[in-house]
XYZ file of C-alpha atoms in Angstrom:
784
model
C 24.656 -25.048 21.302
C 22.134 -27.882 21.567
C 22.640 -30.456 24.318
C 20.723 -33.338 22.707
C 20.201 -34.449 19.099
C 16.791 -33.476 17.765
C 14.448 -36.192 16.513
C 10.997 -34.557 16.286
C 9.670 -31.145 15.253
C 6.744 -29.497 17.066
C 5.574 -26.333 15.302
C 3.340 -23.849 17.132
C 1.504 -21.462 14.807
C 0.366 -18.307 16.586
C 1.482 -16.536 19.743
C -1.822 -16.675 21.632
C -2.477 -17.339 25.307
C -2.438 -21.147 24.993
C 0.952 -21.240 23.297
C 2.388 -18.706 25.734
C 1.351 -20.966 28.617
C 2.743 -24.022 26.821
C 6.120 -22.298 26.269
C 6.274 -21.232 29.894
C 5.754 -24.812 31.056
C 8.213 -26.097 28.450
C 10.846 -23.699 29.795
C 10.401 -25.285 33.221
C 10.458 -28.858 31.901
C 11.693 -29.330 28.314
C 11.559 -32.660 26.508
C 15.045 -33.646 25.272
C 15.176 -34.701 21.634
C 12.264 -32.461 20.623
C 12.672 -29.192 18.739
C 9.995 -26.596 19.436
C 9.311 -23.775 16.957
C 6.928 -20.836 17.377
C 5.673 -19.072 14.235
C 4.097 -15.668 14.815
C 3.737 -12.486 12.719
C 4.232 -10.397 15.874
C 7.116 -10.407 18.340
C 4.786 -9.371 21.174
C 1.793 -11.314 22.468
C -0.910 -9.185 24.079
C -2.572 -10.304 27.307
C -6.165 -9.451 26.446
C -7.331 -9.085 30.061
C -5.184 -5.949 30.376
C -6.217 -4.351 27.067
C -8.965 -2.118 28.580
C -6.459 -0.925 31.185
C -4.028 0.077 28.432
C -6.752 2.007 26.586
C -7.734 3.752 29.829
C -4.099 4.689 30.483
C -3.411 2.442 33.502
C -0.828 0.369 31.574
C 1.718 1.123 28.900
C 1.880 -0.880 25.675
C 4.793 -2.972 26.962
C 3.066 -3.621 30.309
C 0.440 -5.860 28.715
C 2.636 -7.773 26.276
C 4.687 -10.951 26.465
C 8.002 -10.826 24.612
C 7.693 -13.918 22.399
C 11.356 -14.218 21.217
C 12.531 -13.992 24.818
C 9.952 -16.560 25.907
C 11.154 -18.871 23.129
C 14.767 -18.489 24.237
C 13.773 -19.387 27.799
C 11.996 -22.479 26.462
C 14.865 -23.448 24.154
C 12.501 -22.958 21.210
C 13.036 -21.357 17.817
C 11.141 -18.168 16.984
C 10.158 -17.503 13.376
C 8.476 -14.212 12.591
C 6.136 -15.082 9.754
C 2.465 -15.297 8.866
C 0.941 -18.718 8.179
C -1.619 -18.885 5.380
C -2.112 -22.564 4.552
C -1.708 -26.078 5.974
C -0.955 -29.249 4.041
C -1.877 -32.102 6.432
C -1.006 -34.752 3.857
C 2.636 -33.676 3.629
C 3.000 -32.205 7.131
C 3.727 -28.698 5.900
C 2.582 -25.233 6.894
C 2.882 -22.487 4.272
C 4.310 -19.135 5.351
C 3.959 -15.873 3.442
C 7.101 -14.827 1.603
C 9.250 -17.806 2.578
C 9.465 -21.605 2.100
C 7.082 -24.048 3.733
C 7.889 -25.305 7.216
C 7.702 -29.051 7.853
C 6.458 -30.508 11.140
C 5.830 -33.744 12.974
C 3.239 -32.245 15.339
C 1.413 -28.973 14.712
C -0.570 -26.766 17.081
C -2.725 -23.786 16.095
C -3.363 -20.823 18.378
C -3.874 -18.039 15.860
C -6.718 -16.396 17.767
C -9.662 -14.605 16.252
C -10.471 -11.099 15.086
C -13.676 -9.015 15.189
C -16.069 -10.061 12.461
C -15.968 -7.883 9.346
C -19.308 -9.011 7.976
C -20.647 -5.426 8.190
C -20.488 -3.465 4.937
C -17.785 -0.813 5.161
C -16.051 -2.481 8.121
C -12.685 -1.625 6.529
C -13.352 1.982 7.610
C -13.514 0.945 11.287
C -10.636 0.196 13.664
C -10.756 -3.430 14.895
C -9.699 -3.985 18.477
C -7.398 -6.794 17.284
C -4.575 -7.055 16.469
C -3.725 -5.011 19.537
C -0.619 -3.367 18.054
C -2.615 -1.993 15.138
C -5.404 -0.767 17.432
C -2.939 0.867 19.868
C -1.305 2.832 17.048
C -4.653 4.257 15.863
C -5.849 4.918 19.429
C -2.736 6.967 20.218
C -3.218 9.001 17.043
C -6.893 9.565 17.845
C -6.148 10.774 21.388
C -3.487 13.165 20.068
C -5.916 14.528 17.507
C -8.636 15.114 20.130
C -6.177 16.907 22.404
C -4.827 19.220 19.695
C -7.941 19.861 17.569
C -10.647 21.233 19.853
C -13.664 20.240 17.813
C -16.655 18.004 18.663
C -15.921 14.299 18.133
C -18.308 11.327 18.136
C -16.738 7.905 18.706
C -18.632 4.642 18.279
C -17.972 1.121 19.598
C -19.823 -1.563 17.650
C -20.362 -4.666 19.780
C -22.249 -5.004 23.071
C -20.359 -7.945 24.568
C -18.102 -7.733 27.599
C -15.201 -6.574 25.409
C -17.255 -3.784 23.827
C -18.487 -2.549 27.224
C -14.938 -2.524 28.613
C -13.596 -0.711 25.556
C -16.277 2.007 25.634
C -15.727 2.691 29.351
C -11.933 2.670 28.940
C -12.145 5.208 26.115
C -14.449 7.423 28.179
C -12.066 7.329 31.134
C -9.022 8.127 28.948
C -10.884 11.123 27.454
C -12.435 12.156 30.769
C -12.232 15.952 30.409
C -13.578 16.273 26.811
C -16.254 13.625 27.545
C -17.570 15.414 30.633
C -17.469 18.772 28.863
C -19.565 17.282 26.056
C -16.983 17.871 23.313
C -16.441 14.118 22.880
C -19.248 11.552 22.826
C -18.761 7.794 23.283
C -21.481 5.592 21.774
C -21.873 1.846 22.443
C -23.975 0.080 19.806
C -25.378 -3.380 20.583
C -27.441 -5.761 18.467
C -29.303 -7.133 21.480
C -31.034 -5.715 24.523
C -28.761 -7.316 27.141
C -25.344 -5.785 27.890
C -23.281 -7.906 28.107
C -25.584 -10.676 26.808
C -23.681 -13.477 28.574
C -23.995 -11.842 32.035
C -26.876 -12.444 34.524
C -29.386 -9.724 35.392
C -27.650 -8.278 38.483
C -24.294 -8.015 36.706
C -25.933 -6.340 33.687
C -27.529 -3.729 35.954
C -24.158 -2.950 37.538
C -22.524 -2.641 34.113
C -25.346 -0.323 32.944
C -24.783 1.860 36.000
C -21.043 2.103 35.279
C -21.709 2.950 31.630
C -24.069 5.740 32.683
C -21.589 7.054 35.261
C -18.957 7.368 32.524
C -21.435 9.098 30.164
C -21.377 6.329 27.549
C -24.395 6.564 25.224
C -25.854 3.055 24.875
C -27.898 1.996 21.823
C -29.669 -1.342 22.342
C -31.384 -3.445 19.693
C -29.426 -1.516 17.074
C -28.052 -3.787 14.328
C -25.370 -2.026 12.267
C -25.630 -2.862 8.564
C -23.161 -0.365 7.085
C -20.275 1.823 8.197
C -19.474 4.947 6.199
C -17.149 7.925 6.591
C -20.096 9.847 8.047
C -21.349 7.256 10.539
C -23.249 3.968 10.901
C -26.544 2.798 9.394
C -29.016 0.416 11.059
C -31.184 -2.344 9.652
C -34.330 -0.272 10.188
C -33.086 2.811 8.359
C -31.545 4.488 11.422
C -28.388 6.548 11.144
C -25.856 7.640 13.789
C -23.260 10.211 12.730
C -19.754 9.078 13.804
C -16.270 10.455 13.280
C -14.541 7.159 14.089
C -15.837 3.633 14.723
C -14.181 0.889 16.785
C -15.012 -2.716 15.928
C -15.522 -5.082 18.867
C -17.998 -7.506 17.308
C -18.232 -11.280 17.729
C -15.107 -13.270 16.953
C -14.358 -14.394 13.392
C -11.988 -17.171 12.351
C -9.012 -16.566 10.018
C -10.363 -17.096 6.473
C -7.387 -19.189 5.312
C -8.532 -22.067 7.547
C -11.302 -22.796 5.047
C -8.712 -24.341 2.688
C -6.673 -26.096 5.383
C -8.262 -29.528 5.186
C -9.207 -29.319 8.875
C -12.738 -29.942 10.121
C -14.409 -26.593 10.906
C -17.596 -25.596 12.687
C -20.314 -23.478 11.067
C -18.428 -20.269 11.970
C -15.126 -21.396 10.477
C -13.324 -22.298 13.715
C -11.266 -25.494 13.990
C -13.169 -28.382 15.555
C -11.266 -30.236 18.269
C -12.084 -33.187 20.506
C -11.694 -33.358 24.286
C -7.906 -33.801 23.789
C -7.701 -30.624 21.643
C -6.981 -32.739 18.543
C -8.356 -31.927 15.113
C -9.538 -34.489 12.577
C -5.823 -35.099 11.954
C -4.348 -36.687 15.116
C -0.992 -34.899 14.693
C -2.583 -31.430 14.510
C -3.921 -29.714 17.633
C -5.702 -26.397 18.175
C -6.404 -24.243 21.229
C -7.551 -20.796 22.248
C -10.078 -18.717 20.353
C -9.468 -20.528 17.057
C -10.561 -23.866 18.536
C -14.137 -25.066 18.873
C -14.847 -27.993 21.212
C -17.175 -30.422 19.453
C -18.965 -31.840 22.490
C -18.803 -28.969 24.991
C -18.966 -25.515 23.372
C -17.446 -22.782 25.553
C -17.196 -18.984 25.203
C -13.970 -17.587 23.775
C -12.023 -16.076 26.643
C -8.505 -15.685 27.991
C -9.325 -17.913 30.957
C -10.250 -20.903 28.766
C -7.293 -20.304 26.448
C -4.837 -20.331 29.361
C -6.372 -23.506 30.790
C -6.122 -25.182 27.383
C -2.413 -24.324 27.317
C -1.809 -26.714 30.220
C -3.658 -29.541 28.465
C -1.917 -28.802 25.177
C 1.481 -28.996 26.879
C 0.715 -32.447 28.307
C -0.802 -33.844 25.131
C 1.918 -32.753 22.724
C 4.499 -34.446 24.940
C 2.325 -37.513 25.455
C 1.839 -37.876 21.680
C 5.594 -38.101 21.125
C 6.171 -40.338 24.154
C 3.265 -42.607 23.153
C 1.522 -42.012 26.459
C -2.226 -41.551 27.199
C -3.613 -38.096 26.422
C -5.299 -35.808 28.970
C -8.878 -34.596 28.510
C -9.546 -30.871 28.622
C -12.317 -30.231 31.138
C -13.514 -26.616 30.941
C -14.539 -25.029 34.187
C -18.051 -23.596 34.308
C -17.740 -21.644 37.564
C -15.152 -19.118 36.432
C -15.075 -15.722 38.128
C -15.554 -12.955 35.553
C -14.098 -9.504 36.176
C -15.144 -6.663 33.876
C -13.082 -3.465 34.119
C -14.977 -0.187 34.185
C -12.698 2.481 32.746
C -11.324 3.881 35.976
C -9.996 1.731 38.763
C -13.270 -0.113 39.250
C -14.484 -3.560 38.220
C -17.673 -5.602 38.148
C -17.296 -9.165 39.438
C -19.697 -11.918 38.387
C -19.773 -15.474 39.712
C -22.701 -17.921 39.662
C -25.292 -15.129 39.409
C -23.771 -13.058 42.228
C -22.306 -9.698 41.185
C -20.612 -6.695 42.783
C -18.864 -3.516 41.654
C -16.004 -1.925 43.605
C -12.551 -0.357 43.336
C -11.084 -3.168 45.456
C -12.050 -5.668 42.759
C -10.059 -3.729 40.152
C -6.994 -3.557 42.394
C -7.240 -7.290 43.026
C -7.502 -7.927 39.272
C -4.625 -5.544 38.610
C -2.426 -7.450 41.069
C -3.281 -10.798 39.472
C -2.670 -9.534 35.941
C 0.685 -7.962 36.777
C 1.811 -11.142 38.521
C 0.801 -13.170 35.476
C 2.892 -11.026 33.099
C 5.797 -11.013 35.582
C 5.943 -14.830 35.453
C 7.041 -14.689 31.824
C 9.609 -11.959 32.418
C 11.135 -13.868 35.335
C 11.940 -16.938 33.249
C 15.693 -17.669 32.923
C 17.379 -17.150 29.575
C 17.998 -20.891 29.152
C 16.158 -24.103 29.793
C 16.186 -25.695 33.237
C 15.155 -29.064 34.614
C 12.538 -29.525 37.348
C 13.974 -28.922 40.807
C 11.424 -30.869 42.823
C 12.397 -34.518 43.355
C 8.758 -35.555 43.408
C 8.186 -33.785 40.100
C 11.279 -35.432 38.613
C 9.967 -38.831 39.667
C 6.559 -38.073 38.188
C 8.062 -36.959 34.878
C 10.857 -39.550 34.690
C 9.839 -40.827 31.212
C 9.683 -37.246 29.913
C 13.085 -36.400 31.379
C 14.555 -39.305 29.415
C 13.237 -37.672 26.263
C 13.428 -38.998 22.731
C 16.543 -40.870 21.665
C 15.668 -42.085 18.189
C 13.497 -41.621 15.119
C 12.260 -44.504 13.004
C 14.256 -46.829 15.288
C 17.513 -45.036 14.427
C 19.700 -42.994 16.775
C 22.323 -40.392 15.830
C 23.823 -40.167 19.314
C 27.254 -41.507 20.233
C 30.655 -41.149 18.590
C 30.536 -39.281 15.301
C 32.951 -39.385 12.391
C 35.493 -36.656 11.753
C 37.066 -35.415 8.551
C 35.125 -36.139 5.383
C 33.125 -38.755 7.292
C 31.250 -35.886 8.942
C 29.706 -34.839 5.619
C 25.938 -34.755 5.248
C 24.638 -37.696 3.212
C 23.959 -37.420 -0.520
C 20.203 -38.061 -0.261
C 19.823 -35.170 2.211
C 21.799 -32.902 -0.140
C 19.660 -33.864 -3.138
C 16.476 -33.156 -1.201
C 17.724 -29.799 0.107
C 19.076 -28.629 -3.249
C 15.759 -29.361 -4.942
C 14.043 -26.677 -2.881
C 15.848 -23.328 -3.472
C 14.880 -21.076 -6.407
C 16.376 -21.761 -9.848
C 19.766 -20.210 -10.646
C 21.791 -19.739 -13.803
C 24.803 -17.734 -14.941
C 26.421 -17.153 -18.339
C 29.819 -16.834 -16.643
C 29.743 -20.222 -14.880
C 31.211 -23.008 -17.018
C 30.709 -26.170 -14.885
C 30.042 -27.509 -11.397
C 33.646 -26.895 -10.315
C 32.808 -23.172 -10.431
C 35.127 -22.331 -13.307
C 34.452 -18.688 -14.073
C 34.953 -17.177 -17.507
C 36.136 -13.605 -16.957
C 35.161 -11.009 -19.564
C 38.077 -9.215 -21.196
C 39.611 -6.477 -19.092
C 37.758 -7.441 -15.912
C 39.223 -8.231 -12.499
C 38.192 -11.069 -10.179
C 37.233 -9.881 -6.681
C 36.753 -12.410 -3.870
C 35.642 -12.225 -0.236
C 34.928 -14.819 2.461
C 32.856 -14.670 5.640
C 31.624 -17.281 8.075
C 28.972 -16.731 10.740
C 27.552 -18.567 13.703
C 23.796 -18.327 13.530
C 22.704 -15.109 15.318
C 19.045 -16.198 14.988
C 17.316 -19.545 15.447
C 15.469 -19.288 12.127
C 17.681 -21.056 9.500
C 15.983 -19.346 6.542
C 16.547 -15.907 8.036
C 20.132 -16.887 8.904
C 20.757 -17.873 5.283
C 19.622 -14.428 4.120
C 21.780 -12.638 6.695
C 24.884 -14.690 5.898
C 24.526 -14.026 2.156
C 24.069 -10.279 2.607
C 26.986 -10.118 5.037
C 29.296 -11.910 2.602
C 28.192 -9.839 -0.406
C 28.766 -6.532 1.367
C 32.537 -6.483 0.756
C 31.952 -6.877 -2.978
C 29.470 -4.015 -2.952
C 32.018 -1.829 -1.120
C 34.518 -2.575 -3.920
C 31.901 -1.911 -6.616
C 32.270 -5.477 -7.915
C 29.384 -7.393 -9.484
C 28.809 -10.681 -7.587
C 28.946 -13.744 -9.856
C 29.269 -16.957 -7.835
C 29.274 -18.125 -4.228
C 30.543 -21.261 -2.493
C 28.971 -22.312 0.812
C 30.438 -24.071 3.844
C 27.581 -25.327 6.043
C 27.765 -26.832 9.522
C 24.523 -28.406 10.757
C 23.728 -29.418 14.350
C 23.447 -33.121 15.082
C 19.849 -34.226 14.439
C 17.818 -36.938 12.784
C 18.364 -36.982 8.987
C 14.827 -35.698 8.364
C 15.453 -32.628 10.525
C 18.872 -31.991 8.985
C 17.270 -32.006 5.535
C 14.624 -29.515 6.700
C 17.229 -27.141 8.134
C 19.533 -27.350 5.124
C 16.703 -26.632 2.723
C 15.562 -23.609 4.743
C 19.141 -22.323 5.059
C 19.964 -22.633 1.364
C 16.603 -21.190 0.310
C 17.304 -18.073 2.372
C 20.850 -17.693 1.040
C 19.827 -18.257 -2.593
C 17.002 -15.739 -2.246
C 19.506 -12.961 -1.523
C 22.099 -14.224 -4.014
C 19.460 -14.220 -6.764
C 18.579 -10.610 -5.925
C 22.142 -9.705 -6.912
C 22.545 -12.084 -9.901
C 24.926 -14.305 -7.960
C 24.851 -18.115 -8.332
C 25.448 -20.610 -5.524
C 27.840 -22.816 -7.471
C 28.762 -25.391 -4.830
C 30.114 -25.910 -1.353
C 30.501 -28.400 1.458
C 28.278 -29.584 4.313
C 29.203 -31.178 7.625
C 27.762 -31.962 11.042
C 28.936 -29.993 14.056
C 28.036 -28.496 17.403
C 25.963 -25.586 16.069
C 24.540 -24.065 12.899
C 27.147 -22.141 10.889
C 27.305 -20.829 7.347
C 30.339 -19.552 5.500
C 30.245 -18.054 2.008
C 33.080 -17.291 -0.395
C 31.739 -14.892 -3.005
C 33.430 -14.027 -6.292
C 32.705 -11.000 -8.417
C 33.988 -9.159 -11.464
C 34.908 -5.498 -11.637
C 36.155 -2.879 -14.043
C 39.594 -1.692 -12.826
C 38.543 1.930 -13.391
C 35.426 1.563 -11.244
C 36.979 -0.113 -8.202
C 36.778 1.867 -4.986
C 39.656 1.581 -2.535
C 39.022 1.870 1.188
C 42.179 3.967 1.797
C 41.913 6.730 -0.841
C 40.271 9.264 1.462
C 40.775 12.991 0.898
C 40.985 15.730 3.499
C 37.820 17.782 3.702
C 35.536 14.904 2.725
C 32.434 14.141 4.755
C 32.157 10.728 6.419
C 28.750 9.168 5.737
C 27.411 6.055 7.487
C 24.402 4.253 5.984
C 23.157 2.053 8.858
C 22.815 2.531 12.626
C 25.193 0.866 15.088
C 24.410 -1.517 17.939
C 23.923 -4.924 16.304
C 26.681 -6.563 18.343
C 25.484 -5.414 21.756
C 21.821 -6.197 20.952
C 22.567 -9.792 19.989
C 24.906 -10.178 22.948
C 21.972 -9.121 25.142
C 19.695 -11.521 23.265
C 22.094 -14.348 24.028
C 21.627 -13.614 27.727
C 17.859 -13.287 27.445
C 17.962 -9.539 28.173
C 17.040 -8.042 24.797
C 13.514 -7.027 23.903
C 11.805 -8.580 20.910
C 10.987 -5.200 19.349
C 14.673 -4.194 19.462
C 15.696 -7.360 17.656
C 12.902 -6.946 15.133
C 14.124 -3.437 14.260
C 17.745 -4.612 14.146
C 16.878 -7.427 11.725
C 15.000 -5.023 9.455
C 18.208 -2.986 9.165
C 20.420 -6.058 8.733
C 18.279 -7.401 5.880
C 18.786 -4.225 3.868
C 21.292 -4.778 1.062
C 24.250 -2.410 0.693
C 24.237 -2.681 -3.117
C 22.175 0.439 -3.860
C 24.063 2.491 -1.248
C 27.393 1.590 -2.889
C 26.128 2.800 -6.269
C 24.856 6.049 -4.751
C 28.277 6.683 -3.207
C 29.956 6.056 -6.566
C 27.611 8.502 -8.315
C 28.484 11.121 -5.692
C 32.236 10.806 -6.284
C 33.098 8.937 -3.085
C 36.857 8.718 -2.682
C 36.857 5.701 -0.343
C 34.345 3.107 0.757
C 34.276 0.202 3.207
C 31.797 -2.026 5.030
C 31.344 -1.924 8.812
C 31.611 -5.467 10.143
C 33.471 -7.223 12.954
C 36.007 -4.515 13.842
C 33.318 -1.907 14.470
C 33.051 1.629 13.115
C 36.279 2.854 14.693
C 38.321 -0.167 13.602
C 37.229 0.095 9.982
C 37.711 3.872 9.973
C 41.301 3.322 11.111
C 41.742 0.870 8.239
C 40.691 3.645 5.891
C 43.168 6.001 7.562
C 45.831 3.236 7.447
C 46.658 3.909 11.072
C 48.984 1.596 12.958
C 49.339 1.163 16.725
C 53.100 0.774 16.958
C 54.183 -1.805 14.361
C 50.740 -3.405 14.074
C 47.520 -2.241 12.445
C 44.517 -2.059 14.769
C 42.802 -4.430 12.356
C 44.427 -6.547 9.631
C 45.317 -4.031 6.892
C 46.401 -4.857 3.386
C 49.303 -2.387 3.357
C 52.759 -3.447 4.448
C 56.112 -1.807 5.089
C 56.683 1.683 6.428
C 53.751 4.056 6.531
C 53.501 7.687 7.490
C 49.853 8.565 8.310
C 48.728 11.895 6.891
C 44.985 11.912 7.500
C 42.802 11.924 10.576
C 39.087 12.242 11.256
C 36.655 14.158 13.434
C 33.637 12.078 14.464
C 30.346 13.465 15.718
C 30.102 10.797 18.403
C 26.808 12.028 19.850
C 25.168 12.103 16.403
C 25.910 8.527 15.413
C 22.777 6.661 14.261
C 22.034 3.962 16.845
C 19.551 1.112 16.920
C 16.782 1.230 19.540
C 17.991 -0.466 22.713
C 21.694 -0.223 21.820
C 22.540 2.357 24.481
C 20.498 0.440 27.069
C 22.517 -2.724 26.418
C 25.834 -0.883 26.231
C 25.267 0.882 29.559
C 24.773 -2.538 31.156
C 27.958 -3.998 29.713
C 26.219 -6.444 27.356
C 28.927 -6.837 24.718
C 29.987 -9.551 22.301
C 33.223 -11.497 22.781
C 34.970 -9.533 19.988
C 34.182 -6.204 21.620
C 37.025 -6.507 24.135
C 39.575 -7.004 21.342
C 38.140 -4.083 19.374
C 38.749 -1.693 22.292
C 42.391 -1.587 21.245
C 41.236 0.994 18.707
C 40.714 3.436 21.600
C 44.480 4.091 21.362
C 43.750 6.096 18.222
C 41.446 8.551 20.011
C 42.712 11.982 20.961
C 40.132 12.591 23.690
C 38.627 9.303 24.992
C 38.428 10.591 28.589
C 35.764 13.143 27.648
C 33.508 10.310 26.473
C 34.368 7.706 29.076
C 30.976 7.771 30.811
C 28.836 7.928 27.652
C 27.471 4.870 25.820
C 28.647 6.239 22.468
C 32.244 5.223 23.211
C 31.720 1.417 23.446
C 29.377 1.511 20.444
C 32.234 2.892 18.331
C 33.880 -0.540 18.529
C 30.698 -2.641 18.546
C 31.071 -5.444 15.967
C 28.390 -5.397 13.282
C 26.838 -8.245 11.322
C 25.301 -7.033 8.043
C 26.422 -3.544 9.013
C 26.292 -0.482 6.827
C 28.816 1.236 4.565
C 31.171 4.049 5.547
C 32.154 6.412 2.742
C 34.352 9.464 2.291
C 32.365 11.867 0.087
C 33.310 15.388 -1.089
C 31.502 17.969 1.023
C 29.829 19.535 -2.031
C 28.103 16.217 -2.775
C 27.244 15.243 0.795
C 23.756 16.740 0.920
C 22.606 15.207 -2.363
C 24.204 11.901 -1.354
C 22.239 11.819 1.916
C 19.003 12.660 0.069
C 19.580 9.848 -2.421
C 20.351 7.367 0.348
C 17.167 8.277 2.217
C 15.142 7.932 -0.982
C 16.670 4.474 -1.547
C 15.516 3.271 1.874
C 18.656 4.014 3.913
C 16.656 6.206 6.267
C 19.337 6.167 8.989
C 22.119 7.453 6.694
C 23.895 10.450 8.200
C 27.027 12.574 8.046
C 29.017 11.435 11.082
C 32.234 13.441 10.676
C 35.014 14.789 8.446
C 38.419 13.767 7.175
C 41.237 15.974 8.522
C 44.844 16.578 7.607
C 47.311 15.664 10.365
C 50.037 18.203 11.234
C 53.129 17.870 9.030
C 56.749 17.774 10.135
C 56.573 14.999 12.706
C 59.556 12.913 13.822
C 59.402 9.714 11.712
C 60.713 7.707 14.689
C 57.993 8.940 17.028
C 54.768 7.075 17.592
C 52.032 8.121 15.168
C 49.587 10.651 16.589
C 46.052 9.741 17.542
C 44.165 10.522 14.321
C 40.538 10.517 15.545
C 38.919 13.322 17.520
C 35.455 12.819 19.026
C 33.476 16.011 18.501
C 30.035 17.193 19.463
C 27.587 17.432 16.607
C 26.868 20.765 15.002
C 25.838 22.147 11.654
C 27.859 19.847 9.428
C 27.193 22.004 6.349
C 28.917 25.016 7.909
C 31.728 22.809 9.177
C 32.170 21.323 5.708
C 32.514 24.794 4.221
C 35.077 25.688 6.851
C 37.104 22.526 6.181
C 37.015 23.216 2.442
C 38.277 26.761 2.961
C 41.065 25.587 5.283
C 42.300 22.982 2.814
C 42.111 25.289 -0.212
């Protein structure tokens, strides 16, 4: 929940070094009243100084990356995973691929640069950036060299410091095949000096290290074309190559050409000494920025230093204080890694090469990354009294926008509604909707003859800070119950609670939220027919969805048959992962994979189950897998159902289930979080379902047990399918994109002849996985 009303939006586009430094400083000293948003296509930001060490094998992939969602949580900022492709300075908007524009009051660009692709055929080479893409191909290439013992020639195009480091790192990682002569590493440079920006003594030391690592250096060799066979030079030369790495001079993102920003001759954004562009409310830093008066080389050191200046100037712009000039240092110490644990140091014309220099650099780099991982999960105020005094105006923060404040006592009841002008603006943004079944704005639905009306309601607190993404998740979560009943969604009514903010920011959030919800509703021919909005402590969205169904096609959750296979379509672990995220202990890649699963609609899976003669179907949501399975079995703990069941009166349970607990599909990171007790608040209540287990003691120490009752948002479907159809059902689900779908158990018959007055038996047995096809045949034979 936010502590202060928001009045201004700062949007950071790109997760580069400058923005990472800005977010770190913001986490230590936030500015109340300002909402910070980071937009990045990746959830991990690579620290480029450690890239050669990762290629050489000294660091793992995670060792050199900053977890951007976690950093944003520490800074109290929103994280939006998206790719920017246009800027509209006139209307203060940044366009994002595949989603609505994002409005801003201040904008900062730190989108980095990539190796130039001006060479013909460069699409056949592997660029060193983005790092995630390069790492994937490098791992595949190493595996291929290790398994296929054939001669391989690898080329690195680009003779700068980065190209030299990359060539030596590759040689060190492939030490045995390189020294045996089976693998050759070639470094191709346009000029004669390697690296060209280094003085003579440093270049000699680098040349010696390249020779020691058996790197073949080609100077004054301008590559004009890359083919599948190798590289061609401007003087007719040809070098045969099996794979080429691209580490050429930096190139600016091409979409900046249409941004309306002033650019230099190479396409980079021109900034003044305050890091401002030609629009005073748009800043730029890092490799994408080009200082007009004092050109500097593109490096991590300069980008990090600019992050400090950017932090001060963004705050000063909102507080109407003087800006700080960025003064680049000219006497920076350069350290160039040399494959193994050696480095060449260069400072003011003095150079040296030694192992001690690498170890010193390694210590500095690891400490730098550790600073981001040590940040608390929430924002904190400065502890130093002197620092508090120095930043007293900043600590006060912003308390109004356009001379209006929204702080103080707020209205309750209908007086808490969002104003009409904000609603009109927000409703003008979402995609167009129409329905032949909707008669008027009061959501009067005309039911076709012989059809039933099916309704379901769900309300969620925002599990993510991105309102557009939250709108999509809330819509899919609400629609899932209709899919499980095989009803066709028709209309939806929304109940929206928006955090207290300036009217302009409320309008932005509402438009993003509704756009996301309508996107998913439109995918399923469902119309948002109305709703209600109000202000509150945090962002919430509730949806009541109505659908129509043929009585003969409805699937009941409690019509299971003994001998059926239990099939689950999505992995478990959403509850524990987002509980860990709330404490700042989840990894960005885990959340990214969880969201990919959550955004998958259950509509196609429900149809596949129906075509495979499923006898019962339900969605896995807040009560967890075990709770919803017990609903299907209609099991009661004493006089009460474990979860609210529709049945009433006396009930004699006849069916049970065997679950392959160790074969349950789980999200990456779920067991890690579960083993550390990172559970949602509902988890404790769901553990009551353990009373239905026959053998919980055997699983007490394993993480599978708590994940059985882990509450799911946008969870999968659980179906009871005849064993003869199970294999084709799984194949169809996989083909439809439900790649985690699996048989997780069977429906059993409980022993007959029990005392009606006795407590019902525990119906669920946790089994070890085996060959489910053979077990299905055995169950079928037993029942027949």
